[in-house]
Short mmCIF file of C-alpha atoms in Angstrom, two decimals:
data_model
loop_
_atom_site.label_atom_id
_atom_site.label_comp_id
_atom_site.label_asym_id
_atom_site.label_seq_id
_atom_site.Cartn_x
_atom_site.Cartn_y
_atom_site.Cartn_z
CA MET V 1 -21.79 -52.73 19.40
CA PRO V 2 -22.15 -51.50 15.93
CA ARG V 3 -18.76 -51.30 13.56
CA GLY V 4 -18.42 -47.73 13.59
CA ALA V 5 -19.26 -47.40 16.83
CA ASN V 6 -17.30 -45.62 19.32
CA PRO V 7 -17.08 -47.03 22.87
CA GLY V 8 -17.97 -44.40 26.04
CA GLY V 9 -19.72 -42.12 23.79
CA ARG V 10 -16.68 -40.22 22.58
CA ARG V 11 -16.52 -37.92 19.79
CA ALA V 12 -15.68 -39.50 16.80
CA THR V 13 -12.15 -38.57 14.84
CA ILE V 14 -11.17 -38.95 11.29
CA GLY V 15 -8.75 -41.59 12.64
CA ASP V 16 -12.37 -43.28 13.33
CA VAL V 17 -13.86 -43.46 9.76
CA ALA V 18 -9.95 -44.25 8.23
CA ARG V 19 -10.02 -47.29 9.79
CA ILE V 20 -13.86 -48.25 8.77
CA ALA V 21 -13.43 -47.14 5.77
CA GLY V 22 -9.94 -48.59 4.83
CA VAL V 23 -7.86 -46.12 3.71
CA SER V 24 -4.90 -44.14 5.94
CA ARG V 25 -6.63 -41.05 8.72
CA ALA V 26 -4.45 -38.08 4.80
CA THR V 27 -6.45 -40.40 2.39
CA ALA V 28 -10.01 -40.25 4.40
CA SER V 29 -8.44 -35.83 5.37
CA ARG V 30 -7.95 -35.45 1.42
CA ALA V 31 -11.23 -37.10 0.27
CA LEU V 32 -13.50 -35.06 2.75
CA ASN V 33 -12.18 -31.74 1.27
CA ASP V 34 -12.65 -33.80 -2.85
CA SER V 35 -9.64 -33.94 -3.53
CA PRO V 36 -8.92 -34.43 -7.66
CA ALA V 37 -5.95 -37.29 -5.77
CA VAL V 38 -8.52 -39.77 -5.07
CA THR V 39 -10.43 -41.45 -6.44
CA PRO V 40 -14.12 -41.35 -6.08
CA ALA V 41 -14.21 -45.46 -5.15
CA THR V 42 -12.99 -44.22 -1.47
CA LYS V 43 -14.75 -40.43 -1.77
CA GLU V 44 -17.80 -43.42 -1.75
CA ARG V 45 -16.11 -45.76 1.04
CA VAL V 46 -14.68 -42.19 2.97
CA ARG V 47 -18.66 -41.54 3.16
CA ALA V 48 -20.02 -43.87 4.15
CA ALA V 49 -18.04 -44.48 6.70
CA VAL V 50 -18.13 -41.18 7.57
CA GLN V 51 -22.80 -41.83 7.79
CA GLU V 52 -22.04 -45.20 9.61
CA THR V 53 -19.63 -42.87 13.12
CA GLY V 54 -21.19 -39.68 13.73
CA PHE V 55 -17.86 -37.86 12.37
CA VAL V 56 -18.76 -34.06 12.09
CA MET V 57 -14.95 -32.14 10.07
CA ASN V 58 -13.87 -28.96 12.54
CA ALA V 59 -12.25 -26.18 10.85
CA ARG V 60 -9.05 -26.75 11.71
CA GLY V 61 -9.37 -30.15 10.73
CA ARG V 62 -10.57 -28.75 7.25
CA ALA V 63 -7.07 -26.64 7.53
CA LEU V 64 -4.94 -28.98 8.15
CA ALA V 65 -6.36 -31.12 5.40
CA MET V 66 -6.13 -29.03 2.31
CA GLY V 67 -2.65 -27.62 4.09
CA ARG V 68 -3.74 -24.49 4.45
CA SER V 69 -3.83 -21.58 7.78
CA GLU V 70 -7.34 -19.91 7.42
CA SER V 71 -6.05 -16.54 7.51
CA ILE V 72 -4.61 -13.69 6.01
CA ALA V 73 -1.73 -12.10 6.92
CA ILE V 74 -3.11 -7.42 7.57
CA LEU V 75 0.72 -6.67 7.40
CA ILE V 76 1.94 -2.72 8.89
CA THR V 77 5.23 -1.48 8.14
CA GLU V 78 5.36 1.93 10.00
CA PRO V 79 5.11 2.10 13.70
CA LEU V 80 1.85 1.66 15.51
CA ASP V 81 1.10 4.80 16.60
CA GLU V 82 0.38 5.97 12.98
CA LEU V 83 -2.05 3.43 11.40
CA PHE V 84 -3.92 4.03 15.15
CA ALA V 85 -4.25 7.72 14.52
CA ASP V 86 -4.23 7.76 10.10
CA PRO V 87 -7.85 6.55 9.52
CA THR V 88 -6.63 5.75 6.15
CA TYR V 89 -5.31 2.80 7.31
CA GLY V 90 -8.33 2.31 10.17
CA VAL V 91 -10.84 2.39 6.94
CA VAL V 92 -8.65 -0.39 4.74
CA LEU V 93 -8.58 -2.33 7.34
CA ARG V 94 -12.76 -2.32 7.82
CA GLY V 95 -12.58 -3.01 4.19
CA ILE V 96 -10.84 -6.54 4.71
CA THR V 97 -12.33 -7.80 7.47
CA GLU V 98 -15.60 -7.16 5.46
CA GLY V 99 -14.46 -9.54 2.65
CA LEU V 100 -13.30 -11.81 4.26
CA ALA V 101 -16.66 -11.77 6.11
CA ALA V 102 -18.31 -14.68 4.58
CA SER V 103 -14.91 -16.61 4.46
CA ARG V 104 -13.22 -19.42 7.11
CA THR V 105 -10.43 -16.94 6.52
CA MET V 106 -9.65 -14.73 9.94
CA PRO V 107 -7.26 -11.64 9.99
CA MET V 108 -4.06 -11.49 11.69
CA LEU V 109 -2.81 -7.73 11.72
CA VAL V 110 1.51 -8.40 11.51
CA GLN V 111 3.52 -5.43 12.74
CA ALA V 112 7.09 -4.99 11.34
CA TRP V 113 8.20 -1.08 12.21
CA THR V 114 11.24 -2.98 13.36
CA GLU V 115 13.99 -5.28 12.55
CA VAL V 116 13.37 -7.31 15.12
CA GLU V 117 10.01 -6.75 14.35
CA HIS V 118 11.04 -8.12 10.18
CA GLN V 119 12.84 -10.90 11.25
CA ARG V 120 10.02 -12.91 13.31
CA ALA V 121 7.73 -11.86 10.73
CA LEU V 122 9.44 -13.78 7.87
CA ARG V 123 10.18 -17.35 10.33
CA GLN V 124 6.42 -16.94 10.40
CA PHE V 125 6.06 -16.25 7.06
CA GLU V 126 8.29 -18.63 5.64
CA ARG V 127 6.41 -21.84 8.32
CA ARG V 128 3.02 -20.87 6.49
CA VAL V 129 1.49 -19.82 9.29
CA VAL V 130 -0.49 -17.93 6.73
CA ASP V 131 -2.20 -18.42 5.15
CA ALA V 132 -1.60 -14.59 2.41
CA VAL V 133 -0.45 -11.65 3.62
CA ILE V 134 -2.34 -8.13 2.22
CA SER V 135 0.75 -4.95 2.81
CA ILE V 136 -1.13 -1.90 3.80
CA SER V 137 2.04 0.20 3.47
CA PRO V 138 3.50 -1.11 0.78
CA TYR V 139 5.38 1.89 0.40
CA VAL V 140 7.63 1.57 3.88
CA GLY V 141 9.93 -1.52 4.10
CA GLY V 142 10.96 -2.74 1.23
CA ASP V 143 13.30 -5.69 2.36
CA MET V 144 10.45 -6.86 3.59
CA LEU V 145 9.27 -6.80 -0.16
CA GLU V 146 12.47 -8.16 -1.38
CA ALA V 147 11.81 -11.28 1.08
CA LEU V 148 8.90 -12.20 1.03
CA ALA V 149 9.54 -11.50 -3.42
CA THR V 150 11.03 -14.60 -2.90
CA GLY V 151 8.08 -16.98 -1.14
CA ALA V 152 6.06 -18.98 -1.83
CA LEU V 153 2.99 -16.93 -0.06
CA PRO V 154 0.18 -15.15 -2.54
CA VAL V 155 1.48 -11.09 -1.65
CA VAL V 156 -1.16 -8.44 -2.40
CA LEU V 157 -0.22 -4.72 -1.95
CA CYS V 158 -2.23 -2.07 -1.36
CA GLY V 159 -0.40 1.24 -2.91
CA GLN V 160 1.29 1.82 -5.60
CA LEU V 161 5.37 1.46 -5.76
CA PRO V 162 7.00 3.74 -8.50
CA GLY V 163 7.38 1.52 -11.59
CA ASP V 164 5.20 -1.32 -10.28
CA PRO V 165 8.27 -3.15 -9.72
CA TYR V 166 6.39 -6.65 -8.63
CA SER V 167 4.47 -6.51 -11.60
CA GLY V 168 2.81 -9.86 -12.08
CA VAL V 169 4.78 -10.36 -8.91
CA PHE V 170 2.34 -9.71 -6.61
CA ALA V 171 -1.69 -8.03 -7.28
CA SER V 172 -2.07 -3.87 -6.42
CA VAL V 173 -4.83 -2.63 -5.80
CA TYR V 174 -5.07 1.63 -5.03
CA SER V 175 -6.11 4.28 -5.69
CA ASP V 176 -5.70 6.73 -8.51
CA ASP V 177 -3.70 10.16 -7.10
CA VAL V 178 -2.47 11.68 -9.63
CA ALA V 179 -6.03 11.73 -11.41
CA GLY V 180 -7.02 12.07 -7.26
CA ALA V 181 -4.65 15.54 -8.12
CA THR V 182 -5.58 16.68 -11.12
CA LEU V 183 -9.97 16.87 -9.76
CA ALA V 184 -8.53 19.19 -6.40
CA ALA V 185 -6.45 20.87 -9.23
CA GLU V 186 -9.40 21.76 -11.85
CA ARG V 187 -12.21 23.59 -9.09
CA MET V 188 -9.19 25.56 -7.63
CA LEU V 189 -8.89 26.48 -11.15
CA ARG V 190 -12.55 26.83 -11.75
CA ARG V 191 -12.88 28.78 -8.93
CA GLY V 192 -10.88 31.58 -10.14
CA ARG V 193 -7.72 31.07 -8.11
CA ARG V 194 -4.44 31.69 -8.94
CA ARG V 195 -1.66 32.13 -5.92
CA ILE V 196 -2.40 28.83 -5.22
CA ALA V 197 0.12 27.30 -2.32
CA ILE V 198 0.78 23.02 -2.42
CA VAL V 199 0.91 21.11 1.36
CA ASN V 200 2.60 18.31 -0.25
CA GLY V 201 2.78 14.28 2.30
CA PRO V 202 6.41 13.44 3.74
CA ILE V 203 8.90 13.70 0.85
CA GLY V 204 9.24 10.01 -1.20
CA ASN V 205 5.92 8.55 -0.38
CA PRO V 206 5.11 7.51 -3.71
CA ALA V 207 1.16 8.77 -2.98
CA ALA V 208 2.77 11.95 -2.80
CA VAL V 209 5.06 11.79 -5.81
CA GLU V 210 1.47 10.85 -7.66
CA ARG V 211 -0.56 13.60 -5.54
CA LEU V 212 2.12 16.51 -6.24
CA ASN V 213 2.36 15.57 -10.29
CA GLY V 214 -1.11 15.95 -10.70
CA TYR V 215 -1.66 19.61 -9.91
CA ALA V 216 1.48 20.96 -11.38
CA ARG V 217 0.34 19.62 -14.62
CA THR V 218 -2.75 20.68 -14.16
CA LEU V 219 -1.91 23.91 -12.57
CA ASP V 220 0.39 24.39 -15.53
CA GLY V 221 1.59 28.20 -14.81
CA ALA V 222 -0.43 28.75 -11.85
CA PHE V 223 1.97 27.10 -10.67
CA ASP V 224 4.70 27.51 -8.01
CA GLU V 225 7.11 25.49 -6.31
CA SER V 226 7.76 28.62 -3.62
CA LEU V 227 3.99 28.19 -2.19
CA THR V 228 4.66 24.07 -2.77
CA VAL V 229 5.78 22.16 1.30
CA SER V 230 6.18 19.05 2.54
CA THR V 231 5.52 17.75 6.09
CA GLY V 232 3.31 15.41 7.64
CA TRP V 233 -0.09 13.75 6.92
CA ASP V 234 -1.01 15.50 10.19
CA ALA V 235 -2.96 18.20 10.79
CA SER V 236 -0.53 19.45 13.32
CA SER V 237 2.02 19.58 10.50
CA GLY V 238 0.03 20.77 8.69
CA TYR V 239 -0.65 23.74 10.36
CA ASP V 240 3.35 24.87 10.75
CA ALA V 241 3.53 24.58 7.26
CA MET V 242 0.15 26.93 6.45
CA SER V 243 2.39 28.81 8.84
CA ARG V 244 5.09 29.17 6.96
CA LEU V 245 3.44 29.85 3.79
CA LEU V 246 1.85 33.01 4.58
CA ALA V 247 4.94 34.38 6.56
CA LEU V 248 6.04 34.63 2.89
CA ALA V 249 3.46 34.69 0.48
CA PRO V 250 0.16 36.15 2.57
CA ASP V 251 -1.55 36.73 -1.07
CA ILE V 252 -2.47 33.20 -1.16
CA ASP V 253 -5.94 32.39 -2.77
CA GLY V 254 -5.94 28.58 -2.67
CA VAL V 255 -4.92 25.73 -0.59
CA LEU V 256 -4.29 22.00 -2.75
CA ALA V 257 -4.01 20.07 1.06
CA ALA V 258 -2.78 16.02 -0.26
CA SER V 259 -4.69 14.97 2.51
CA ASP V 260 -7.82 15.44 5.02
CA ARG V 261 -5.20 16.42 8.29
CA ILE V 262 -2.46 18.13 6.65
CA ALA V 263 -6.34 20.41 5.66
CA VAL V 264 -7.33 20.53 9.32
CA GLY V 265 -4.18 22.26 10.31
CA ALA V 266 -3.55 24.24 7.60
CA LEU V 267 -7.68 25.46 7.50
CA GLY V 268 -6.68 26.27 11.16
CA ALA V 269 -3.86 28.79 10.18
CA LEU V 270 -5.26 30.67 8.25
CA GLN V 271 -8.63 30.70 10.32
CA SER V 272 -5.14 32.03 13.52
CA ALA V 273 -3.99 34.34 10.68
CA GLY V 274 -7.56 36.22 10.26
CA ARG V 275 -7.60 34.60 6.61
CA SER V 276 -11.77 34.18 5.38
CA VAL V 277 -12.45 31.18 3.52
CA PRO V 278 -13.66 30.07 1.54
CA ASP V 279 -14.37 34.94 0.98
CA ASP V 280 -10.47 35.30 0.98
CA VAL V 281 -8.97 31.25 0.48
CA SER V 282 -10.23 28.14 -0.57
CA ILE V 283 -8.91 24.83 1.09
CA ILE V 284 -9.60 21.72 -0.66
CA GLY V 285 -8.37 18.20 1.32
CA PHE V 286 -7.93 14.57 0.92
CA ASP V 287 -9.11 11.25 1.16
CA ASP V 288 -12.44 12.61 2.53
CA HIS V 289 -12.34 10.96 5.93
CA ALA V 290 -14.69 11.31 8.94
CA VAL V 291 -12.64 14.86 9.40
CA ALA V 292 -13.23 16.03 6.21
CA ALA V 293 -16.53 17.15 7.59
CA THR V 294 -17.06 18.34 10.82
CA THR V 295 -14.65 21.29 9.90
CA THR V 296 -16.02 25.01 10.00
CA PRO V 297 -16.15 25.33 6.79
CA PRO V 298 -16.79 21.48 5.19
CA LEU V 299 -13.71 21.02 4.05
CA THR V 300 -14.95 19.97 -0.66
CA THR V 301 -11.67 17.18 -0.96
CA ILE V 302 -10.93 14.16 -2.87
CA ARG V 303 -12.73 10.24 -2.42
CA GLN V 304 -11.00 7.74 -2.76
CA PRO V 305 -12.73 4.55 -2.13
CA LEU V 306 -10.32 2.99 1.05
CA HIS V 307 -12.83 1.15 2.37
CA ARG V 308 -13.57 -0.59 -1.73
CA GLN V 309 -9.46 -1.43 -1.57
CA GLY V 310 -10.13 -3.06 1.67
CA MET V 311 -12.33 -5.56 -0.23
CA LEU V 312 -10.85 -5.87 -3.17
CA ALA V 313 -7.84 -6.85 -1.84
CA ALA V 314 -9.73 -9.07 0.82
CA GLY V 315 -10.95 -11.22 -2.87
CA MET V 316 -8.00 -11.07 -4.01
CA ALA V 317 -5.86 -12.57 -1.54
CA LEU V 318 -8.73 -15.41 -1.05
CA GLY V 319 -8.42 -15.82 -4.76
CA MET V 320 -3.83 -15.94 -4.99
CA VAL V 321 -4.09 -18.96 -2.67
CA ASP V 322 -6.75 -21.00 -4.47
CA GLY V 323 -4.77 -20.44 -7.53
CA ASP V 324 -5.66 -17.28 -9.31
CA SER V 325 -2.61 -14.92 -11.21
CA PRO V 326 -0.97 -11.69 -9.14
CA SER V 327 -3.79 -8.81 -10.54
CA ARG V 328 -3.50 -5.21 -10.62
CA VAL V 329 -6.40 -3.08 -10.11
CA VAL V 330 -6.48 0.59 -10.09
CA LEU V 331 -9.96 2.64 -8.64
CA ASP V 332 -11.32 6.04 -9.49
CA MET V 333 -11.37 9.19 -6.92
CA GLU V 334 -14.12 11.72 -6.92
CA LEU V 335 -14.15 15.60 -5.15
CA VAL V 336 -16.97 16.71 -2.88
CA GLU V 337 -18.07 19.73 -2.81
CA ARG V 338 -18.44 21.51 0.42
CA GLU V 339 -17.67 24.32 1.74
CA SER V 340 -14.68 25.57 1.49
CA VAL V 341 -14.27 26.46 -1.81
#
């Protein structure tokens, strides 16, 4: 029987390769992954042993040899019902999965909403069961980010935090909310609207803060703080907020909604009150989710490149696993004209 043959026709193992090459299993694995720590002569002996045994290194073996799990955690620190209710997350997730598709790396969704879930996730991260973390809701669960900042895992944030506290520690990719809100407010002013209500997202949410800054700065003299309310991102919240605003100021002629879901609810409230859109009132949403094109009338809105954000986050995470330094990417937004202005 040839020296490299396997009794009984069993599949060759890395141990067989190591035995024939005269090296340890660890050295054989490193040689197969072209480690610079292995001499060219040893690599040649290992390659010859592979040919002799017919050994095929599987993906799991390759990952272990390289000290990698070939998985990346997608960290969500909000309730799962919000994950499935808000289309923003779905589009970002699709971008991440497509960004990883050409690699060996698989995405792994990690929920960390409750304290128990936080601790469970941190234990897994400390064990390095993933190669990197992409946080798609970094504005929630700050203690989780603090813990990750002291660890060794590469982290990418999909979103902006006030003051950019993790600059140089985490990578980040997000859209310019101030610039997007500016586009919406400029369009409203060009339409000639002056009694403009702002239905913003939750108080303290970084995106809501930045969007309000952009609206207020651009509206200038047309900005009326008494016509500004903060609410949830969903349609029901938008409907209730718009109803309250109409009771306060029936002469509102423009609405800047900080999400398309808010805009859908606000549109319903306007129509319930007998206000015609866009003849009596103009309304502009934010995000350009699929729903924006299905309302009556279809919503003018601000498109943020959520899919591209996810793809970039995946690429940044893979790059950091390979040794890249943390970086920051800020994406542009654009005004999508439909029929609600």
